[in-house]
Coordinates of C-alpha atoms and ligand atoms in Angstrom, one line a residue:
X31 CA 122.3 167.4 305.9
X32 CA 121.8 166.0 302.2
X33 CA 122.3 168.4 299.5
X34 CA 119.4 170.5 298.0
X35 CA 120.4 172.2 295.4
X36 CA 119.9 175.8 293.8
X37 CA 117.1 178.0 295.1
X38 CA 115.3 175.1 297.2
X39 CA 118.3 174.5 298.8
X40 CA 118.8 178.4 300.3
X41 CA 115.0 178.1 301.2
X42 CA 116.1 174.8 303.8
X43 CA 119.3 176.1 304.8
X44 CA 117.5 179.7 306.0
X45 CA 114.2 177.3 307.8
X46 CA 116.5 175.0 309.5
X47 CA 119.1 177.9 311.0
X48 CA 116.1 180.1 312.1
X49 CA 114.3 177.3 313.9
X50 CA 117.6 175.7 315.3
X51 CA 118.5 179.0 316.9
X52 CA 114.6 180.5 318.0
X53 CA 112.6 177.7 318.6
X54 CA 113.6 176.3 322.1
X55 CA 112.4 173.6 323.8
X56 CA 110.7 176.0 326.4
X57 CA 108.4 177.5 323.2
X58 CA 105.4 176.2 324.1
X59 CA 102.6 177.9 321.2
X60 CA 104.2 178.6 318.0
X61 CA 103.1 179.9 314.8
X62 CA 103.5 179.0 311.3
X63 CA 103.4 181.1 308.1
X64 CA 102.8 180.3 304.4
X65 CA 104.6 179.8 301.1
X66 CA 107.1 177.7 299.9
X67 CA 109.8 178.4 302.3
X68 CA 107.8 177.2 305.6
X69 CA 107.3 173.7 304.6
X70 CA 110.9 173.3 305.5
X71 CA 110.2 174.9 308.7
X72 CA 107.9 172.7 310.1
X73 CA 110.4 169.9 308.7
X74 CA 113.1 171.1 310.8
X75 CA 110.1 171.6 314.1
X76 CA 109.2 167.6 313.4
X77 CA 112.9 166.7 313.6
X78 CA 113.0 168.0 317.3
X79 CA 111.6 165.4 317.8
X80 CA 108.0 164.0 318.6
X81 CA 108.2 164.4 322.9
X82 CA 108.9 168.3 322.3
X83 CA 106.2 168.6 319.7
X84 CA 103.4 167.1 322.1
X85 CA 103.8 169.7 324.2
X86 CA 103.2 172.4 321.8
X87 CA 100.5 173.7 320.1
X88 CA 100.6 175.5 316.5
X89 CA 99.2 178.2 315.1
X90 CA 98.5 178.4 311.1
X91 CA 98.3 181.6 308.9
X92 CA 96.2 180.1 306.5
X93 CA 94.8 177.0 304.5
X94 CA 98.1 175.9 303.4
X95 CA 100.3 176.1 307.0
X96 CA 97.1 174.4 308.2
X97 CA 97.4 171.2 306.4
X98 CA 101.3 171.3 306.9
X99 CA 100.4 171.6 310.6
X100 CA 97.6 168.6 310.1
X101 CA 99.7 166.2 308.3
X102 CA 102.9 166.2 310.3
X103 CA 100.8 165.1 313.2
X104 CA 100.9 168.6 315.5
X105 CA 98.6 170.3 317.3
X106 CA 96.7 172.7 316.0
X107 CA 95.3 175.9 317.7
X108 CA 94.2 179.4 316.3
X109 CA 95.3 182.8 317.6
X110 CA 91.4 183.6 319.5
X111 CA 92.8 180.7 321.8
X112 CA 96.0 181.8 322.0
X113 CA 96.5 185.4 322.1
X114 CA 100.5 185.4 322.7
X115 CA 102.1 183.0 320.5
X116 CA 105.9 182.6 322.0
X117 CA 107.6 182.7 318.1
X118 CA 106.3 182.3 314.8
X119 CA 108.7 182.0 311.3
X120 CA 107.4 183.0 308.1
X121 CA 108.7 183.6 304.5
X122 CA 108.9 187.0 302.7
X123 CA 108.5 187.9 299.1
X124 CA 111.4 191.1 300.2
X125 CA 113.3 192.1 303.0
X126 CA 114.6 195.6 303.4
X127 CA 118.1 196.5 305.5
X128 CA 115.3 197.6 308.2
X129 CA 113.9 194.6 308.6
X130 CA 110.5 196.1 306.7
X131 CA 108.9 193.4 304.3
X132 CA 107.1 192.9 301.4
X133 CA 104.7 190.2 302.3
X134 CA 101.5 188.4 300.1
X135 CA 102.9 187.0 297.6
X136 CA 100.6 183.9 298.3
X137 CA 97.5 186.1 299.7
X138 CA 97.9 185.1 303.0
X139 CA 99.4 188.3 304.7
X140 CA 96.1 189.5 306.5
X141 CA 96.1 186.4 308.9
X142 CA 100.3 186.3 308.6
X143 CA 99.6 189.9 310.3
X144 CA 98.1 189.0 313.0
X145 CA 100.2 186.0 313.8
X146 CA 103.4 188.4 313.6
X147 CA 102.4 191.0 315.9
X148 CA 100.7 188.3 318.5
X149 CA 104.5 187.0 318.6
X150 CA 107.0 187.5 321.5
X151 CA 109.8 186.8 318.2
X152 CA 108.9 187.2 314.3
X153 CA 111.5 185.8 312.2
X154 CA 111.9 185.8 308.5
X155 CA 112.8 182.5 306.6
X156 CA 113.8 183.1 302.8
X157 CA 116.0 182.8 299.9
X158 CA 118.7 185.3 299.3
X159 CA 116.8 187.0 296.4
X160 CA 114.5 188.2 299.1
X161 CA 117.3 189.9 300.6
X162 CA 117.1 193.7 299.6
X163 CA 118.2 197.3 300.2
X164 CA 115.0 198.7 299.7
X165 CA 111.6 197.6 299.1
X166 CA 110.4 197.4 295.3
X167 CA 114.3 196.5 294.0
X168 CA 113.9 193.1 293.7
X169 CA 112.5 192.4 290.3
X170 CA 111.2 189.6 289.0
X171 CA 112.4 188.2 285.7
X172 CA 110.2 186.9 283.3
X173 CA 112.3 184.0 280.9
X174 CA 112.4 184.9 277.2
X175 CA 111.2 181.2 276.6
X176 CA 108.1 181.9 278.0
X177 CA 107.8 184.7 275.1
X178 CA 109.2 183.0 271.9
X179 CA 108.7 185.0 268.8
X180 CA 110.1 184.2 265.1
X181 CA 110.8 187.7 263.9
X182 CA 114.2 188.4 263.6
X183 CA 114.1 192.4 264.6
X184 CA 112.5 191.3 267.7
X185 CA 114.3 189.1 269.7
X186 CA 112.9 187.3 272.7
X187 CA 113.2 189.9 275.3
X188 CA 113.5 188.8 279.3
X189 CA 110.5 190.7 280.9
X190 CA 111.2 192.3 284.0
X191 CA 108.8 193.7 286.5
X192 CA 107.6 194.7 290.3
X193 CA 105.1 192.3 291.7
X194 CA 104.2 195.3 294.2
X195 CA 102.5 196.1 297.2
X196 CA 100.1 193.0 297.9
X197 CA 96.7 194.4 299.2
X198 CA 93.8 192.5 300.8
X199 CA 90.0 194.7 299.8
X200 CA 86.8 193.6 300.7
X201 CA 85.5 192.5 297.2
X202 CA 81.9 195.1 296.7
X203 CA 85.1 198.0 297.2
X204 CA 88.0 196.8 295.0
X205 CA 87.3 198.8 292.0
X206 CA 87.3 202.1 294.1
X207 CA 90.3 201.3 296.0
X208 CA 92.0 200.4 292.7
X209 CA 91.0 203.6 291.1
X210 CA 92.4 205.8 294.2
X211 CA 95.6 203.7 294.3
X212 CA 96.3 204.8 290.7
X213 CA 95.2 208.3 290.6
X214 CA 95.7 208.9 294.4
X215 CA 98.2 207.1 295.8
X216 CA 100.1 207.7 292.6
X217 CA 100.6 203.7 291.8
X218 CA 99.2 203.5 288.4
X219 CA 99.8 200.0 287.3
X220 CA 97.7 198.4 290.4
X221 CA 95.9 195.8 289.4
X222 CA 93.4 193.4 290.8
X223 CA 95.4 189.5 291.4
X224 CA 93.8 187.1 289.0
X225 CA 93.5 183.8 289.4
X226 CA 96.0 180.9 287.4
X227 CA 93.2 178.2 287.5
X228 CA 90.2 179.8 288.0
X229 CA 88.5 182.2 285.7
X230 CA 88.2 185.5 287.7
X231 CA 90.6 187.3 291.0
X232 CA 92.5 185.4 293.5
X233 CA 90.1 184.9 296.6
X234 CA 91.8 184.8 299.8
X235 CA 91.1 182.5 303.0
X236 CA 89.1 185.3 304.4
X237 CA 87.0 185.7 300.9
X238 CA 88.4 188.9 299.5
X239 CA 90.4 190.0 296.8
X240 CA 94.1 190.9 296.5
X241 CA 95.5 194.0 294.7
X242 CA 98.9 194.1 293.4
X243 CA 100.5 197.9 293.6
X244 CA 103.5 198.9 292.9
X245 CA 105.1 201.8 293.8
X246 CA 108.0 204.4 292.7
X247 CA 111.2 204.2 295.0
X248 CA 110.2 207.6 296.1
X249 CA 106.9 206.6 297.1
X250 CA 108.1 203.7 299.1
X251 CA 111.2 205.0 300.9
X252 CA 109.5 205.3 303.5
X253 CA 107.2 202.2 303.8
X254 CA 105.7 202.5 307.2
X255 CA 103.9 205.9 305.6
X256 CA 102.8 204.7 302.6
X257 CA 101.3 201.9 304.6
X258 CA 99.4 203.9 306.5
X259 CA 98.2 205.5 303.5
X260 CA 97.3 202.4 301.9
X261 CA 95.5 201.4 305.1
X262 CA 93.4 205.0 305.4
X263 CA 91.4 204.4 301.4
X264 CA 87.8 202.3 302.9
X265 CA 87.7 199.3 301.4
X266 CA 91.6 198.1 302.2
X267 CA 91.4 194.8 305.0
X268 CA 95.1 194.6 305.4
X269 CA 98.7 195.7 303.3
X270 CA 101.1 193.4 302.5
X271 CA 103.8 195.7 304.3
X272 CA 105.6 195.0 307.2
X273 CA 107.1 197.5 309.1
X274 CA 108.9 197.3 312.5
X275 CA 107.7 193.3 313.3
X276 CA 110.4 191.3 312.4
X277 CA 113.3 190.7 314.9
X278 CA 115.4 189.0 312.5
X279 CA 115.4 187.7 309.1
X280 CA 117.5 184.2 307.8
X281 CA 118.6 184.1 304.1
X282 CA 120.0 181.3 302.4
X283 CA 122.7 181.9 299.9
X284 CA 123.8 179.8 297.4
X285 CA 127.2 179.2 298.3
X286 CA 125.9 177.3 301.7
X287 CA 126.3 180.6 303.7
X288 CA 123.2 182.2 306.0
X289 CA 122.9 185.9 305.9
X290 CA 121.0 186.9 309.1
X291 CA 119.8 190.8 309.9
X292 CA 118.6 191.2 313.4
X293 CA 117.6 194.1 315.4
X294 CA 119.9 194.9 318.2
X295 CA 118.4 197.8 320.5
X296 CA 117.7 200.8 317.5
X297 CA 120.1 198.9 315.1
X298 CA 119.6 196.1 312.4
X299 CA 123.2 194.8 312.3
X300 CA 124.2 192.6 309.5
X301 CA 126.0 188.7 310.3
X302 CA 127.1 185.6 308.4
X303 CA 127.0 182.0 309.5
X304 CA 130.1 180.7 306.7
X305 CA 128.8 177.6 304.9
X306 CA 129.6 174.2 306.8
Ligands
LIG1604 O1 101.1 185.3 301.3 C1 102.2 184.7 301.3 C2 103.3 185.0 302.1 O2 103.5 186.3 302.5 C3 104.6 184.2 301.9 O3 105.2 184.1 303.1 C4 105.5 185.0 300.9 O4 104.9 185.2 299.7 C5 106.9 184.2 300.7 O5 106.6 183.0 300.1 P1 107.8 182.1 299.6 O6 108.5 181.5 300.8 O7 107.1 181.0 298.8 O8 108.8 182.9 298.8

């Protein structure tokens, strides 16, 4: 395999070991998640080759997996057809040493939801700063450059800060579920997704809006609970939390290694593939 280097290169390295190892020739309807990370999946699926691909049919999570499904010539299916899908890869935006996610980072994770839990295997496909102890650790830096200043007492500072708890809400509610995930659910810097190139929120494939929330360590300790709370306030479509689905997640480091965590019977137990 060619070199890719830095952060695209992990991405690759974690696609191609989890398709090499879960999807078999015998995998008949497979599904395919979003974000950057999955492109390289379906890379790897085309470079089975095009007599295995024939056979199968592909499910997408979304607008974008769509079009990767359209333009590398596969078939393409949706889950009403196909209620058991026989493995679907995604990405993650964080990965806990449970195998619980933080997932929506590209709005997708309603339909993501449903392809996961329709799957016989759910694998995770991501970079090793996805790979976390607990949700909420990973924070995202913000580069100084991007906030230059000239006064000397103030130097450019590197802004650090939770994305949060991605949440799908029916667009007439999101103002109430906003206001009870800040005074409720005790998440006080929720805030409504807005849009990079459009004036107004992010709209998702299903027409709603997306929430960001983040939450205290406390609050998310226990994930599967706080999703359930999440869930509960009317108004909420889906949570960007995923508890208990995934079998295994692939990580990409960048030293050429894979870090796999995998369930094994009430465990998630901890391997590495050394770098070739
Ligand atoms: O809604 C988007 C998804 O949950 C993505 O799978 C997630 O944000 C990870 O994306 P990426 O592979 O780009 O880090």
């Amino acid at each position: 395999m060619s070199q890719l280097p830095g952060i695209e290169g992990a991405k690759r390295l974690a696609a191609y070991t989890a398709v090499d190892k879960h999807i078999l020739p015998h995998h008949k309807i497979i599904g395919i998640g979003s974000g950057s990370t999955v492109p390289y999946v379906v890379e790897r699926i085309m470079q089975q080759g095009t007599e295995l691909n024939k056979a199968r049919i592909f499910i997408p999570t979304g607008f974008q997996s769509k079009e990767l499904i359209i333009e590398a010539g596969l078939n393409l299916g949706d889950v009403d057809q196909h209620l058991t899908i026989d493995v679907t890869i995604d990405g993650a935006d964080e990965v806990d040493a449970q195998l619980n996610c933080i997932k929506g980072g590209g709005a997708c994770h309603l339909r993501e939801k449903v392809i996961a839990e329709a799957a016989k295997t759910f694998i995770i496909v991501a970079d090793y700063r996805k790979n976390s102890e607990y949700l909420g650790k990973n924070v995202r830096s913000l580069s100084p450059d991007l906030f230059p200043t000239n006064n000397p007492f103030f130097p450019p500072l590197t802004i650090q800060f939770v994305h949060g708890v991605p949440i799908e809400v029916v667009p007439f509610a999101y103002a109430k579920v906003l206001q009870n995930l800040r005074s409720v659910l005790g998440s006080p810097n929720a805030s409504l997704r807005m849009a990079k190139a459009k004036a107004g929120p992010v709209v998702t494939d299903n027409a709603n809006f997306v929430i960001d929330a983040p939450f205290s360590r406390d609050l998310i300790k226990d994930p599967s609970s706080l999703l359930t709370k999440i869930k509960l306030l009317t108004g909420v479509v889906e949570v960007g939390l995923f508890c208990n689905i995934a079998q295994a997640a692939y990580f990409g480091n960048q030293d050429g290694s894979v870090t796999i965590k995998r369930v094994e019977g009430a465990k998630v137990i901890e391997e590495s593939i050394p770098a070739s």
